[in-house]
Amino acid sequence: MTVKRIKELGETLKLNIQNYYIVMNRVRGEVDEATKNFLDNQGITPDVHIQEDEKISELDMAGEPTYNLPAESVSVKQMFNFLDKIFKANN
């Protein structure tokens, strides 16, 4: 998985990364146990699950950027909650 490689790369390059965050997008329902176990073994907790959002697909098909998503979109709300969590953890 990409998350494992990114973490290994940060360690190899001796970057001063204190917190690793993972955003899982297009999640349908809950994250399966195998994925949770893999991430747990890597020392990474899935921080946010962006549920599959039909509005994103609609914008994509129309060639419009995702920043045109309305504020009431579930995926926008989930992402802002995640960003709030990061800022609170790092301040």
Backbone as CSV, one residue per row, in Angstrom:
resi,resn,N_x,N_y,N_z,CA_x,CA_y,CA_z,C_x,C_y,C_z
1,MET,0.841,-1.191,0.000,0.000,0.000,0.000,0.881,1.246,0.000
2,THR,0.344,2.279,-0.570,1.059,3.545,-0.665,1.407,4.108,0.704
3,VAL,0.497,3.973,1.661,0.740,4.532,2.994,1.990,3.927,3.628
4,LYS,2.199,2.652,3.435,3.390,1.990,3.986,4.647,2.570,3.346
5,ARG,4.624,2.741,2.050,5.788,3.272,1.331,6.086,4.715,1.734
6,ILE,5.059,5.508,1.899,5.260,6.903,2.304,5.896,6.965,3.687
7,LYS,5.407,6.146,4.609,5.977,6.129,5.955,7.438,5.675,5.912
8,GLU,7.735,4.620,5.154,9.112,4.137,5.024,10.011,5.210,4.423
9,LEU,9.514,5.913,3.435,10.291,6.967,2.798,10.614,8.088,3.787
10,GLY,9.627,8.483,4.585,9.858,9.509,5.599,10.914,9.090,6.600
11,GLU,10.887,7.818,6.989,11.874,7.301,7.937,13.252,7.207,7.298
12,THR,13.319,6.731,6.053,14.595,6.596,5.347,15.270,7.948,5.154
13,LEU,14.481,8.946,4.808,15.025,10.288,4.580,15.244,11.056,5.883
14,LYS,14.908,10.395,7.014,15.069,10.991,8.340,14.368,12.346,8.442
15,LEU,13.157,12.385,7.879,12.344,13.584,7.988,11.742,13.625,9.386
16,ASN,11.578,14.778,9.896,11.039,14.937,11.242,9.505,14.954,11.173
17,ILE,8.930,13.811,10.877,7.478,13.694,10.781,6.973,13.149,12.104
18,GLN,6.206,13.961,12.779,5.705,13.561,14.090,4.389,12.811,13.990
19,ASN,3.570,13.165,13.022,2.266,12.538,12.884,2.023,12.163,11.427
20,TYR,1.574,10.957,11.236,1.146,10.517,9.912,-0.368,10.482,9.914
21,TYR,-0.959,11.022,8.884,-2.411,11.023,8.752,-2.773,10.314,7.458
22,ILE,-3.879,9.626,7.493,-4.343,8.958,6.289,-5.788,9.370,6.027
23,VAL,-6.046,9.681,4.787,-7.393,9.997,4.337,-7.802,8.899,3.374
24,MET,-8.866,8.228,3.724,-9.375,7.166,2.861,-10.623,7.710,2.173
25,ASN,-10.578,7.762,0.844,-11.719,8.321,0.132,-12.509,7.230,-0.588
26,ARG,-13.702,7.595,-0.966,-14.638,6.704,-1.657,-14.948,5.452,-0.831
27,VAL,-15.033,5.637,0.469,-15.325,4.526,1.372,-16.825,4.229,1.315
28,ARG,-17.124,2.955,1.191,-18.527,2.517,1.221,-18.737,1.795,2.541
29,GLY,-19.521,2.395,3.403,-19.748,1.798,4.716,-18.536,1.989,5.610
30,GLU,-18.219,0.961,6.372,-17.095,1.005,7.309,-15.827,0.430,6.666
31,VAL,-14.692,0.802,7.211,-13.415,0.260,6.742,-13.326,-1.190,7.208
32,ASP,-12.926,-2.076,6.311,-12.878,-3.498,6.661,-11.747,-3.796,7.648
33,GLU,-11.893,-4.896,8.343,-10.950,-5.281,9.407,-9.539,-5.511,8.880
34,ALA,-9.408,-6.086,7.695,-8.078,-6.341,7.131,-7.319,-5.033,6.935
35,THR,-8.016,-4.014,6.447,-7.379,-2.705,6.250,-7.028,-2.082,7.595
36,LYS,-7.939,-2.156,8.553,-7.660,-1.621,9.894,-6.443,-2.306,10.506
37,ASN,-6.367,-3.630,10.363,-5.234,-4.384,10.916,-3.921,-4.003,10.235
38,PHE,-3.948,-3.865,8.913,-2.746,-3.472,8.180,-2.250,-2.120,8.682
39,LEU,-3.152,-1.155,8.763,-2.767,0.184,9.213,-2.281,0.160,10.652
40,ASP,-2.931,-0.609,11.493,-2.515,-0.726,12.888,-1.095,-1.287,12.979
41,ASN,-0.784,-2.278,12.157,0.574,-2.855,12.135,1.611,-1.848,11.669
42,GLN,1.184,-0.859,10.891,2.092,0.187,10.428,2.168,1.348,11.419
43,GLY,1.345,1.282,12.470,1.321,2.371,13.446,0.559,3.579,12.954
44,ILE,-0.383,3.356,12.063,-1.155,4.454,11.483,-2.632,4.198,11.733
45,THR,-3.300,5.206,12.250,-4.732,5.120,12.471,-5.434,5.832,11.326
46,PRO,-6.408,5.180,10.691,-7.149,5.904,9.652,-7.899,7.067,10.292
47,ASP,-7.559,8.271,9.887,-8.081,9.456,10.546,-9.406,9.938,10.001
48,VAL,-9.629,9.702,8.750,-10.891,10.151,8.175,-11.275,9.223,7.038
49,HIS,-12.536,9.012,6.953,-13.082,8.220,5.863,-14.011,9.136,5.081
50,ILE,-13.642,9.436,3.869,-14.495,10.261,3.020,-15.435,9.311,2.289
51,GLN,-16.698,9.376,2.659,-17.678,8.491,2.045,-17.801,8.807,0.552
52,GLU,-18.168,7.798,-0.199,-18.389,8.004,-1.625,-19.480,9.060,-1.790
53,ASP,-19.230,10.017,-2.634,-20.124,11.157,-2.798,-20.464,11.297,-4.280
54,GLU,-21.722,11.109,-4.621,-22.143,11.201,-6.021,-21.893,12.584,-6.602
55,LYS,-21.896,13.603,-5.751,-21.661,14.964,-6.240,-20.250,15.109,-6.806
56,ILE,-19.298,14.383,-6.232,-17.935,14.419,-6.756,-17.905,13.811,-8.152
57,SER,-18.577,12.695,-8.321,-18.648,12.057,-9.639,-19.324,12.966,-10.657
58,GLU,-20.391,13.628,-10.235,-21.097,14.544,-11.133,-20.189,15.681,-11.585
59,LEU,-19.453,16.263,-10.646,-18.525,17.340,-11.007,-17.436,16.826,-11.935
60,ASP,-16.929,15.646,-11.638,-15.879,15.045,-12.459,-16.366,14.846,-13.889
61,MET,-17.564,14.315,-14.037,-18.125,14.070,-15.368,-18.373,15.375,-16.124
62,ALA,-18.653,16.443,-15.377,-18.886,17.747,-16.001,-17.582,18.509,-16.233
63,GLY,-16.451,17.927,-15.795,-15.163,18.592,-15.962,-14.960,19.753,-15.009
64,GLU,-15.693,19.752,-13.901,-15.576,20.830,-12.925,-14.711,20.393,-11.751
65,PRO,-14.001,21.339,-11.117,-13.146,20.989,-9.974,-13.965,20.680,-8.729
66,THR,-13.391,19.880,-7.856,-14.098,19.492,-6.639,-14.286,20.651,-5.666
67,TYR,-13.551,21.727,-5.815,-13.768,22.850,-4.909,-15.114,23.523,-5.174
68,ASN,-15.808,23.095,-6.220,-17.159,23.579,-6.466,-18.213,22.785,-5.698
69,LEU,-17.771,21.837,-4.884,-18.726,21.077,-4.076,-19.429,22.017,-3.104
70,PRO,-20.718,21.815,-2.897,-21.421,22.668,-1.930,-20.986,22.354,-0.506
71,ALA,-21.066,23.344,0.362,-20.639,23.199,1.756,-21.418,22.115,2.488
72,GLU,-22.641,21.838,2.063,-23.448,20.822,2.742,-23.132,19.403,2.282
73,SER,-22.220,19.271,1.336,-21.805,17.949,0.863,-21.180,17.153,2.001
74,VAL,-21.544,15.880,2.097,-21.009,15.013,3.156,-19.486,14.967,3.092
75,SER,-18.939,14.843,1.901,-17.483,14.742,1.786,-16.789,16.032,2.216
76,VAL,-17.380,17.165,1.938,-16.797,18.449,2.370,-16.818,18.532,3.892
77,LYS,-17.931,18.172,4.499,-18.036,18.200,5.958,-17.015,17.264,6.596
78,GLN,-16.861,16.057,6.037,-15.904,15.100,6.593,-14.478,15.621,6.468
79,MET,-14.160,16.255,5.362,-12.804,16.773,5.176,-12.524,17.930,6.132
80,PHE,-13.489,18.827,6.321,-13.288,19.929,7.262,-13.142,19.425,8.692
81,ASN,-13.877,18.392,9.064,-13.712,17.799,10.392,-12.301,17.252,10.566
82,PHE,-11.779,16.626,9.535,-10.416,16.093,9.563,-9.401,17.228,9.705
83,LEU,-9.559,18.276,8.919,-8.624,19.411,8.993,-8.666,20.060,10.379
84,ASP,-9.855,20.183,10.951,-9.957,20.715,12.319,-9.158,19.852,13.288
85,LYS,-9.260,18.537,13.132,-8.539,17.605,14.001,-7.019,17.794,13.873
86,ILE,-6.530,17.946,12.656,-5.089,18.145,12.436,-4.626,19.440,13.085
87,PHE,-5.354,20.523,12.849,-4.938,21.815,13.400,-4.952,21.820,14.918
88,LYS,-5.922,21.154,15.512,-5.981,21.084,16.972,-4.830,20.239,17.516
89,ALA,-4.466,19.177,16.807,-3.388,18.288,17.266,-2.018,18.964,17.145
90,ASN,-1.885,19.889,16.227,-0.588,20.500,15.972,-0.457,21.897,16.567
91,ASN,-1.407,22.329,17.339,-1.335,23.648,17.976,-1.432,23.540,19.464
